[in-house]
PDB file of C-alpha atoms in Angstrom:
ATOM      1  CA  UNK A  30     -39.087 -70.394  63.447  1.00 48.00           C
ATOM      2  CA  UNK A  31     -37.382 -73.443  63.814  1.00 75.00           C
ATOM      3  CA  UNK A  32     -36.930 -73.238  67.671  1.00 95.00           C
ATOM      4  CA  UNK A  33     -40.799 -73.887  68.365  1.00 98.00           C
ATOM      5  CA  UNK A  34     -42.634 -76.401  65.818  1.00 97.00           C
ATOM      6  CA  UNK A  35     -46.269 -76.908  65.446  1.00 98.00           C
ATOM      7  CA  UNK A  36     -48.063 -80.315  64.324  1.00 98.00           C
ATOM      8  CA  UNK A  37     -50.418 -80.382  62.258  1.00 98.00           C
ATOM      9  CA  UNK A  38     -50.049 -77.009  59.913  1.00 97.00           C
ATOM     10  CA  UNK A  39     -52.926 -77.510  58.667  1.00 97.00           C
ATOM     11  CA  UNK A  40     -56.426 -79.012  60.273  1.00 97.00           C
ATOM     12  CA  UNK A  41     -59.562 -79.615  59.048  1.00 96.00           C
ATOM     13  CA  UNK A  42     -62.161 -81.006  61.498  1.00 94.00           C
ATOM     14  CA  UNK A  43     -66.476 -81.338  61.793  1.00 91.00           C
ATOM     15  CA  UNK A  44     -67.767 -80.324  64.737  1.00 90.00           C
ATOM     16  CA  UNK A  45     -68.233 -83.407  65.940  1.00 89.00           C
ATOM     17  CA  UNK A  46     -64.779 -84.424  66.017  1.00 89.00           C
ATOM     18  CA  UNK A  47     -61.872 -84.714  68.727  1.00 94.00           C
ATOM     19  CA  UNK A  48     -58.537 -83.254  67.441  1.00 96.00           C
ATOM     20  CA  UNK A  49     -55.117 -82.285  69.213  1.00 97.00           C
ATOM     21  CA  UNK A  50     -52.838 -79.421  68.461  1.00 98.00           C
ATOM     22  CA  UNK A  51     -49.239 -79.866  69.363  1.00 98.00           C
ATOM     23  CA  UNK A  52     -46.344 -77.368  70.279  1.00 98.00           C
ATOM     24  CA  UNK A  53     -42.220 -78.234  71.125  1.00 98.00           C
ATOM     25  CA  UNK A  54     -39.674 -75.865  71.863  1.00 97.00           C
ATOM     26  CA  UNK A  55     -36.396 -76.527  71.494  1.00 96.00           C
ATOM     27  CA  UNK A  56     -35.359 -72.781  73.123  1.00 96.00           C
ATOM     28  CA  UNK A  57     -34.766 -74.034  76.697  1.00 96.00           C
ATOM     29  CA  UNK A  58     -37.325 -71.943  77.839  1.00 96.00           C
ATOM     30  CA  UNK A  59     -40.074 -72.120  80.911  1.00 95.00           C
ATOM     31  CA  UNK A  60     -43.288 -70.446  79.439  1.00 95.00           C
ATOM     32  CA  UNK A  61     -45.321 -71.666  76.512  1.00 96.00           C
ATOM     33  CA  UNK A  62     -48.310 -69.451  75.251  1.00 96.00           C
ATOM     34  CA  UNK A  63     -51.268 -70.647  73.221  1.00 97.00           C
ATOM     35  CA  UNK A  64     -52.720 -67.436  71.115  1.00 97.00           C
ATOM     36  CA  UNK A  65     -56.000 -67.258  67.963  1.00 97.00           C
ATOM     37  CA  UNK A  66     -55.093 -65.419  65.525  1.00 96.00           C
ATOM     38  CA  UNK A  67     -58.523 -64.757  63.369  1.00 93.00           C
ATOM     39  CA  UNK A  68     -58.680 -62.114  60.222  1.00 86.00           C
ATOM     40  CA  UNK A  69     -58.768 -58.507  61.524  1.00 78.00           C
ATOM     41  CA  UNK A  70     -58.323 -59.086  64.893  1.00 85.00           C
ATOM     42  CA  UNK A  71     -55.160 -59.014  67.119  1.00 86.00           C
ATOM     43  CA  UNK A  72     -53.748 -62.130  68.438  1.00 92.00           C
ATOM     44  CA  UNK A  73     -55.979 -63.295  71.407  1.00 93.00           C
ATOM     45  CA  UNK A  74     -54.296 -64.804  74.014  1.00 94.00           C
ATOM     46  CA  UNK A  75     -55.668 -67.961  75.138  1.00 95.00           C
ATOM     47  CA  UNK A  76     -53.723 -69.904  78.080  1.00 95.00           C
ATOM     48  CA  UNK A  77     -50.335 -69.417  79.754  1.00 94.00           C
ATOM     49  CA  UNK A  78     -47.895 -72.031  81.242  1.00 94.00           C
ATOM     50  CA  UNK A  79     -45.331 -71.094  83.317  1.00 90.00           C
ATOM     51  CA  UNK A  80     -42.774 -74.031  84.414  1.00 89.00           C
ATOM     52  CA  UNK A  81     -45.574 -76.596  83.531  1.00 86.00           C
ATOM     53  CA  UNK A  82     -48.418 -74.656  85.314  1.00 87.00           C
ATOM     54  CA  UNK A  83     -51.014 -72.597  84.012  1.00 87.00           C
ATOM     55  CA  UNK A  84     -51.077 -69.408  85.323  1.00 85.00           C
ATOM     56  CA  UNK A  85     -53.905 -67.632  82.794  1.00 82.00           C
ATOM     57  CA  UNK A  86     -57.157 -69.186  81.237  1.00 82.00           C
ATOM     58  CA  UNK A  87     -58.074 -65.990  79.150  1.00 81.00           C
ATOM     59  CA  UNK A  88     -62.264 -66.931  78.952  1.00 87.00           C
ATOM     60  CA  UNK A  89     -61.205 -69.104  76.879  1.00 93.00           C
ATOM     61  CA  UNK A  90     -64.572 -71.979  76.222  1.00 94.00           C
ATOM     62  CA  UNK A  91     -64.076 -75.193  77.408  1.00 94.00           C
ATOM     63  CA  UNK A  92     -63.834 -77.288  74.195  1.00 95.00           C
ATOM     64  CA  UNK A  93     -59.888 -75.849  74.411  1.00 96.00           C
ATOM     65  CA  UNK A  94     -58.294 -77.593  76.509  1.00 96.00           C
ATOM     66  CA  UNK A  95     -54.683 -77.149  76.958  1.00 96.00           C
ATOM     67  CA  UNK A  96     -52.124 -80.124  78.462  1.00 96.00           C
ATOM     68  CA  UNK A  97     -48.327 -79.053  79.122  1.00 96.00           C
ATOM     69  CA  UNK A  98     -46.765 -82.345  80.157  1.00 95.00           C
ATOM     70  CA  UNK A  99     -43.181 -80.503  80.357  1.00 94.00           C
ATOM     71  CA  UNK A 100     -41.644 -76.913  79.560  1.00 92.00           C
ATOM     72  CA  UNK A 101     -40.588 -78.654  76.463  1.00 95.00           C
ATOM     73  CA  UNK A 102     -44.069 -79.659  75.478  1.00 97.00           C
ATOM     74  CA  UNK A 103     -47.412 -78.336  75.078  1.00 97.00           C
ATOM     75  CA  UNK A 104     -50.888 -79.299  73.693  1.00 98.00           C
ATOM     76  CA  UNK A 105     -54.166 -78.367  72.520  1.00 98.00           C
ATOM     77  CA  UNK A 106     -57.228 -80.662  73.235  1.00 97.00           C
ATOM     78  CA  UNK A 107     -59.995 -79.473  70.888  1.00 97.00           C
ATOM     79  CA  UNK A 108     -63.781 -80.838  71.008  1.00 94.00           C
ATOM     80  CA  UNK A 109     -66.951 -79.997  69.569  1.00 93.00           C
ATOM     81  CA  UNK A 110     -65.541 -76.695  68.133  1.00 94.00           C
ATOM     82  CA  UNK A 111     -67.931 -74.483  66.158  1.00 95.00           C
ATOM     83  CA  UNK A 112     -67.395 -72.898  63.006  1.00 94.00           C
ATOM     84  CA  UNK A 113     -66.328 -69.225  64.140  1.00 94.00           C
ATOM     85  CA  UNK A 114     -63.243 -71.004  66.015  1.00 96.00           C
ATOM     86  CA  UNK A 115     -61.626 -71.429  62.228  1.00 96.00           C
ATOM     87  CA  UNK A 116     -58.198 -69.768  62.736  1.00 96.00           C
ATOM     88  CA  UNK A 117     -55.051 -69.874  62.749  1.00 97.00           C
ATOM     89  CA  UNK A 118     -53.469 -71.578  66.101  1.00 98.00           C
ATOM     90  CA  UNK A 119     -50.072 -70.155  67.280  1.00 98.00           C
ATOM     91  CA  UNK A 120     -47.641 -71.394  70.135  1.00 98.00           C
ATOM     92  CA  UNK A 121     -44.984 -69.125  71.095  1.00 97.00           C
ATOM     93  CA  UNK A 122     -42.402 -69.539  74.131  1.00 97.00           C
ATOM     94  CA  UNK A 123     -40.345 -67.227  76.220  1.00 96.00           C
ATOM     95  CA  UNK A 124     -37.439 -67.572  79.315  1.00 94.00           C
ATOM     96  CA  UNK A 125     -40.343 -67.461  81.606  1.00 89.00           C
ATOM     97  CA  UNK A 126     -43.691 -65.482  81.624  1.00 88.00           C
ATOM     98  CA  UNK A 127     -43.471 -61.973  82.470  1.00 88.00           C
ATOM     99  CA  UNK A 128     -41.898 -59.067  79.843  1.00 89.00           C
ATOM    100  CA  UNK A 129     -39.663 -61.482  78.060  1.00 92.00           C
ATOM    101  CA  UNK A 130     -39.763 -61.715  74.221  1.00 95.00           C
ATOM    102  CA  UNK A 131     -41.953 -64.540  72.997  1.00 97.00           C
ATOM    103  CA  UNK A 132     -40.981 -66.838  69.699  1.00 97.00           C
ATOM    104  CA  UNK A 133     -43.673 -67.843  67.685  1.00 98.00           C
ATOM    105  CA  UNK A 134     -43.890 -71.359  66.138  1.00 97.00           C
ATOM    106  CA  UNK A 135     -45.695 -71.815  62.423  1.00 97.00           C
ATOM    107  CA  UNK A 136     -48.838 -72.316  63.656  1.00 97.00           C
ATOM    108  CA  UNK A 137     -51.939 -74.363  62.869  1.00 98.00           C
ATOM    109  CA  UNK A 138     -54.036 -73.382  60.213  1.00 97.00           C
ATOM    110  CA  UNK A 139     -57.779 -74.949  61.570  1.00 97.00           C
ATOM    111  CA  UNK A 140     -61.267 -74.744  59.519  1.00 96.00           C
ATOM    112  CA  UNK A 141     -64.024 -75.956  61.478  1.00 95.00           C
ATOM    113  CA  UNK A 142     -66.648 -77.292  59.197  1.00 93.00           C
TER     114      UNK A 142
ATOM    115  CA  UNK B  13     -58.009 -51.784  79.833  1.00 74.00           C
ATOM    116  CA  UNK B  14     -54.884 -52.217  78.608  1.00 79.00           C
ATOM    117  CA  UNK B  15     -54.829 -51.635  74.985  1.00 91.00           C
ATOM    118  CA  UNK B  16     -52.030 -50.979  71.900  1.00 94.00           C
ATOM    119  CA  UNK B  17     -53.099 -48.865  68.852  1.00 95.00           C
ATOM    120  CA  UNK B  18     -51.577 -48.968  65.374  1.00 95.00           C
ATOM    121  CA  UNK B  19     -52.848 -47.834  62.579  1.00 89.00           C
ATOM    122  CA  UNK B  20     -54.003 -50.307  60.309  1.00 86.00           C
ATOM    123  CA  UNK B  21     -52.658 -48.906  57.147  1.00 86.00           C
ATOM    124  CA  UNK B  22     -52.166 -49.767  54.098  1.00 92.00           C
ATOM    125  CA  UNK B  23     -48.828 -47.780  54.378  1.00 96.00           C
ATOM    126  CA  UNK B  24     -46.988 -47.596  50.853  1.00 97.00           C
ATOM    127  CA  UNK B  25     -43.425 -46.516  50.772  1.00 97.00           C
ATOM    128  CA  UNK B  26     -41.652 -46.188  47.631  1.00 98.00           C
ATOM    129  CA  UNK B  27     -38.514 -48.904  47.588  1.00 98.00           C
ATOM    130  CA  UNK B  28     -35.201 -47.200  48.608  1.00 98.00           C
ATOM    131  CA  UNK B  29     -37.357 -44.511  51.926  1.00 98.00           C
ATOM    132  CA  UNK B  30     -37.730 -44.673  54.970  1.00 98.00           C
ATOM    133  CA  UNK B  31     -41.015 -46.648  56.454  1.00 97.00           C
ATOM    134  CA  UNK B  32     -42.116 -45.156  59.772  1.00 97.00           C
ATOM    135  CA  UNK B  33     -44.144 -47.107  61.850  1.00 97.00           C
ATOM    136  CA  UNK B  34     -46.404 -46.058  65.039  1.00 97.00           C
ATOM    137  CA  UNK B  35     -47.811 -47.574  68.191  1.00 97.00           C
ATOM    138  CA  UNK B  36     -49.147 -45.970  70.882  1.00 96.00           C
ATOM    139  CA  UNK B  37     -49.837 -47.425  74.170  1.00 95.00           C
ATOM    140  CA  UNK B  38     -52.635 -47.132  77.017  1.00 92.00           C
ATOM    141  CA  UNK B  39     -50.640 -47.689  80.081  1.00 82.00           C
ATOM    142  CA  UNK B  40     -47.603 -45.946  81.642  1.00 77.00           C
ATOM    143  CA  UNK B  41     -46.461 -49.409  83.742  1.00 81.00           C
ATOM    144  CA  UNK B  42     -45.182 -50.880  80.490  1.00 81.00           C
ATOM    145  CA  UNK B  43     -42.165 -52.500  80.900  1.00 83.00           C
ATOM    146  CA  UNK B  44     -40.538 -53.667  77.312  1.00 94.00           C
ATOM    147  CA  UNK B  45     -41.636 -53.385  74.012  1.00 96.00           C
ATOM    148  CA  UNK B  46     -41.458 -55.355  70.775  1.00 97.00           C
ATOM    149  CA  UNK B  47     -41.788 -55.771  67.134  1.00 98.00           C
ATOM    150  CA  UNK B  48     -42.744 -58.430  65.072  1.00 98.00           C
ATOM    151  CA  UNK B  49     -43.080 -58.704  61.835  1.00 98.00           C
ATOM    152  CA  UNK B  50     -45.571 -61.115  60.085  1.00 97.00           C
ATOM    153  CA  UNK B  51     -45.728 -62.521  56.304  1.00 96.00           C
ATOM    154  CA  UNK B  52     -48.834 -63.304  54.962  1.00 93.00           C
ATOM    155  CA  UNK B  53     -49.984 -66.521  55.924  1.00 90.00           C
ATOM    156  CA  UNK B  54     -47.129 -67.471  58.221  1.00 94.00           C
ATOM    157  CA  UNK B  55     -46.480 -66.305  61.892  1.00 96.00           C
ATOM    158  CA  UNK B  56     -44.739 -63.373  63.842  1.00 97.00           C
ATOM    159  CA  UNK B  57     -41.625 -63.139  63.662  1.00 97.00           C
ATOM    160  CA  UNK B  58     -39.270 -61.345  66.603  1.00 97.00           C
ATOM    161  CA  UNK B  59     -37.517 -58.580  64.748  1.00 97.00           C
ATOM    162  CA  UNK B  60     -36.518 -55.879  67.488  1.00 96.00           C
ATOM    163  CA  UNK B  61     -37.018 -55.400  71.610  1.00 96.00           C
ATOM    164  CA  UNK B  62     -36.554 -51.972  73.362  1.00 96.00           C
ATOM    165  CA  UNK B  63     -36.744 -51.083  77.123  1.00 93.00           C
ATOM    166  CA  UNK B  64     -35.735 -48.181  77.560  1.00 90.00           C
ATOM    167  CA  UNK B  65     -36.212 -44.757  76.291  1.00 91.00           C
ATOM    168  CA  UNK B  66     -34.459 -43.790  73.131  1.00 93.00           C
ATOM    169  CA  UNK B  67     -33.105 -45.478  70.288  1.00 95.00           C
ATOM    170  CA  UNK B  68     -31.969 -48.914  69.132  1.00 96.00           C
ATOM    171  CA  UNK B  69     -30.366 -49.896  66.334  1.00 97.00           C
ATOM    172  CA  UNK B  70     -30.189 -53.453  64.370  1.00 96.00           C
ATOM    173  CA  UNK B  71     -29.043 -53.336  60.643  1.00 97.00           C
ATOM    174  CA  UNK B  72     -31.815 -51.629  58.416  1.00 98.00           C
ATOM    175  CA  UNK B  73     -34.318 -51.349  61.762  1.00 98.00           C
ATOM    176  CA  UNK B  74     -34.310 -48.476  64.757  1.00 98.00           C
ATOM    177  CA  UNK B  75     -36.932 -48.691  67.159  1.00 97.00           C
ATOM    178  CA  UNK B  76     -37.547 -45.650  69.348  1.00 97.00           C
ATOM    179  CA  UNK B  77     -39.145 -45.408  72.323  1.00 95.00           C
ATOM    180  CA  UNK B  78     -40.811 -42.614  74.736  1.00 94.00           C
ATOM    181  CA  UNK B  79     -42.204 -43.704  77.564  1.00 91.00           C
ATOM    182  CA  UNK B  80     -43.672 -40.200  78.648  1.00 91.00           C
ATOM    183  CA  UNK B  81     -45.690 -39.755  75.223  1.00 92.00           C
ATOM    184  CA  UNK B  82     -46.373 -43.566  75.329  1.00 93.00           C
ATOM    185  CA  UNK B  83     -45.382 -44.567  72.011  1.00 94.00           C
ATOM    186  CA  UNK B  84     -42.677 -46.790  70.514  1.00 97.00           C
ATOM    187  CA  UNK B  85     -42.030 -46.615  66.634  1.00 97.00           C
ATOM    188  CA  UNK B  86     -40.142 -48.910  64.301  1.00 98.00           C
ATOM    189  CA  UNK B  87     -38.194 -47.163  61.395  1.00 98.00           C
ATOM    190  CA  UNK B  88     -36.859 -49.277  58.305  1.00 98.00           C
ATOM    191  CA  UNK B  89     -34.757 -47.678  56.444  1.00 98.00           C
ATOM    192  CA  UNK B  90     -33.654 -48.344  52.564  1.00 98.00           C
ATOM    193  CA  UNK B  91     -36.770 -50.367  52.306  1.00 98.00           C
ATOM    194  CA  UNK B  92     -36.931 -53.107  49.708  1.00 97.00           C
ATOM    195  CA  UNK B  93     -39.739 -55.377  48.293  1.00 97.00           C
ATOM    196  CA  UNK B  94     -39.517 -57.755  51.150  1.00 97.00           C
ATOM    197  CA  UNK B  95     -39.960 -55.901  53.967  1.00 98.00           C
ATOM    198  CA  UNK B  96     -43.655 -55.909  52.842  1.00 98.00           C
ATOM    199  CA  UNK B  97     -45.890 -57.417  55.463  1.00 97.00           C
ATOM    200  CA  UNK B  98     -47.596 -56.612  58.042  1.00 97.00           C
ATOM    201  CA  UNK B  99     -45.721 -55.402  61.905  1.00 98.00           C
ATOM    202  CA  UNK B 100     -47.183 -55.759  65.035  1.00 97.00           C
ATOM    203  CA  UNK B 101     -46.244 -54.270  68.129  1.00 97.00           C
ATOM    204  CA  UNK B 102     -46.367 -56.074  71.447  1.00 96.00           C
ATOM    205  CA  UNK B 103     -46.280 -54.181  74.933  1.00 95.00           C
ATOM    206  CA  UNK B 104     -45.866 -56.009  78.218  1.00 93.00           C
ATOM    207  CA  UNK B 105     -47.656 -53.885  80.959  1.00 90.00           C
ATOM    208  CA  UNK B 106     -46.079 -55.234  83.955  1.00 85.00           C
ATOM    209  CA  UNK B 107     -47.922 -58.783  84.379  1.00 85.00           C
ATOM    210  CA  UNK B 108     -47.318 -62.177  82.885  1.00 84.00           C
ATOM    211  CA  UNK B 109     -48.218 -61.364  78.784  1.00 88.00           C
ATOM    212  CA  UNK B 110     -47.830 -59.139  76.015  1.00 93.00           C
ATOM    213  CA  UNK B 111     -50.449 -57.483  74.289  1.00 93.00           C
ATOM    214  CA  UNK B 112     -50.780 -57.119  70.931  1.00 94.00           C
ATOM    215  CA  UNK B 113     -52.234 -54.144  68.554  1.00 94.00           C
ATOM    216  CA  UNK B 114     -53.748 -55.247  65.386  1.00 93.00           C
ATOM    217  CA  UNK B 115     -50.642 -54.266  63.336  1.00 95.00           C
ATOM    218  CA  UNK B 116     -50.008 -52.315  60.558  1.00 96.00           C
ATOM    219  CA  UNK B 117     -49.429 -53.408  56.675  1.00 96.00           C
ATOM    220  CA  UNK B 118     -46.800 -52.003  55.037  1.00 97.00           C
ATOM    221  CA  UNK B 119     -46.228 -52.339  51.034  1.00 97.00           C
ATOM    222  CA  UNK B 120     -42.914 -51.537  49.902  1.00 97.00           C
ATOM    223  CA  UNK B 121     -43.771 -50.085  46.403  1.00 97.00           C
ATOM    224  CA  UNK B 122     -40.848 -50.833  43.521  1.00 94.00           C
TER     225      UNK B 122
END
């Protein structure tokens, strides 16, 4: 757990606001994942960096909006969110994309009120 | 549409058995497999990877895979109180993700 870390845990923001997720891996990998995890559902993949690019936008609405400044580093841009995108925010890297094993960080815990 | 099933459970096993876990898969171009497990309230963790047919072994955990019947299964064996949680299994069908089933919660019963 300790090789990816996620700022804040926990987030609580009005729909109105502007708020930013952040991600670091300290793995020395090349991918970085963003995935929702909501309450019976399976983890929804969201976006997919690859060596700093983006290589999948999964439908994902565009008050998400991911920034990956380095393979190190990666970011969630969140804007006039609704309440149904309360959930629990999860980075995760691997080597590279591609059928590699992916390490989760602790995740951010959001409520949208 | 690429999907993994697991049954959703609960699944009790008395402390000191075996815990069998099942996933089945949709897709025959599936190249590795994995389990995590996952605590309530925190997130997945890596526990076991498999990519090729048969067996592997890691302490307490086996994962076995069959690629023809399309389903990989995790056994724990000697279970104890805090292997309770919940396990989800990831398959990576050939392309750049993995896709997860909805996992399965297992209660390790004292």
């Amino acid at each position: 757990e300790t090789g990816v870390t996620q700022t804040p845990r926990h987030l609580v923001m009005g729909m109105t606001n502007k708020k930013s997720l952040k991600c670091e891996q300290h793995l020395g990998h090349n991918a970085m994942y963003w995935y929702k995890q909501s309450a019976k559902k399976p983890l929804e993949l969201m976006f997919v960096y690859n060596f700093k690019e983006q290589t999948e936008n999964n439908s994902v609405p565009s008050r998400f909006s991911p920034e990956c400044p380095n393979s190190s580093h990666l970011f969630l841009h969140l804007h006039t969110l609704q309440p149904e995108d309360s959930a629990l925010y999860l980075c995760a890297s691997s080597p590279r994309k591609g059928p590699y094993e992916q390490y989760f960080g602790p995740g951010t815990r959001l409520t949208v009120t | 549409q690429k999907e993994v099933e697991q049954n959703s459970g609960p699944l009790s096993v008395p402390e000191g058995a075996i815990a069998s876990l099942n996933c089945t898969y949709s897709d025959r171009v599936s190249q590795s497999f994995f389990w995590y497990r996952q605590y309530s309230g925190k997130s997945p963790e890596l526990i076991m990877s498999i990519y090729s047919n048969g067996d592997k072994e890691d302490g307490r955990f086996t994962a076995q895979l069959n690629k023809a019947s399309q389903y990989v299964s995790l056994l724990i064996r000697d279970s104890q109180p805090s292997d309770s949680a919940t396990y989800l299994c990831a398959v990576n069908f050939g392309n750049e993700k993995l896709t997860f089933g909805t996992g399965t919660r297992l209660t390790i019963i004292p």
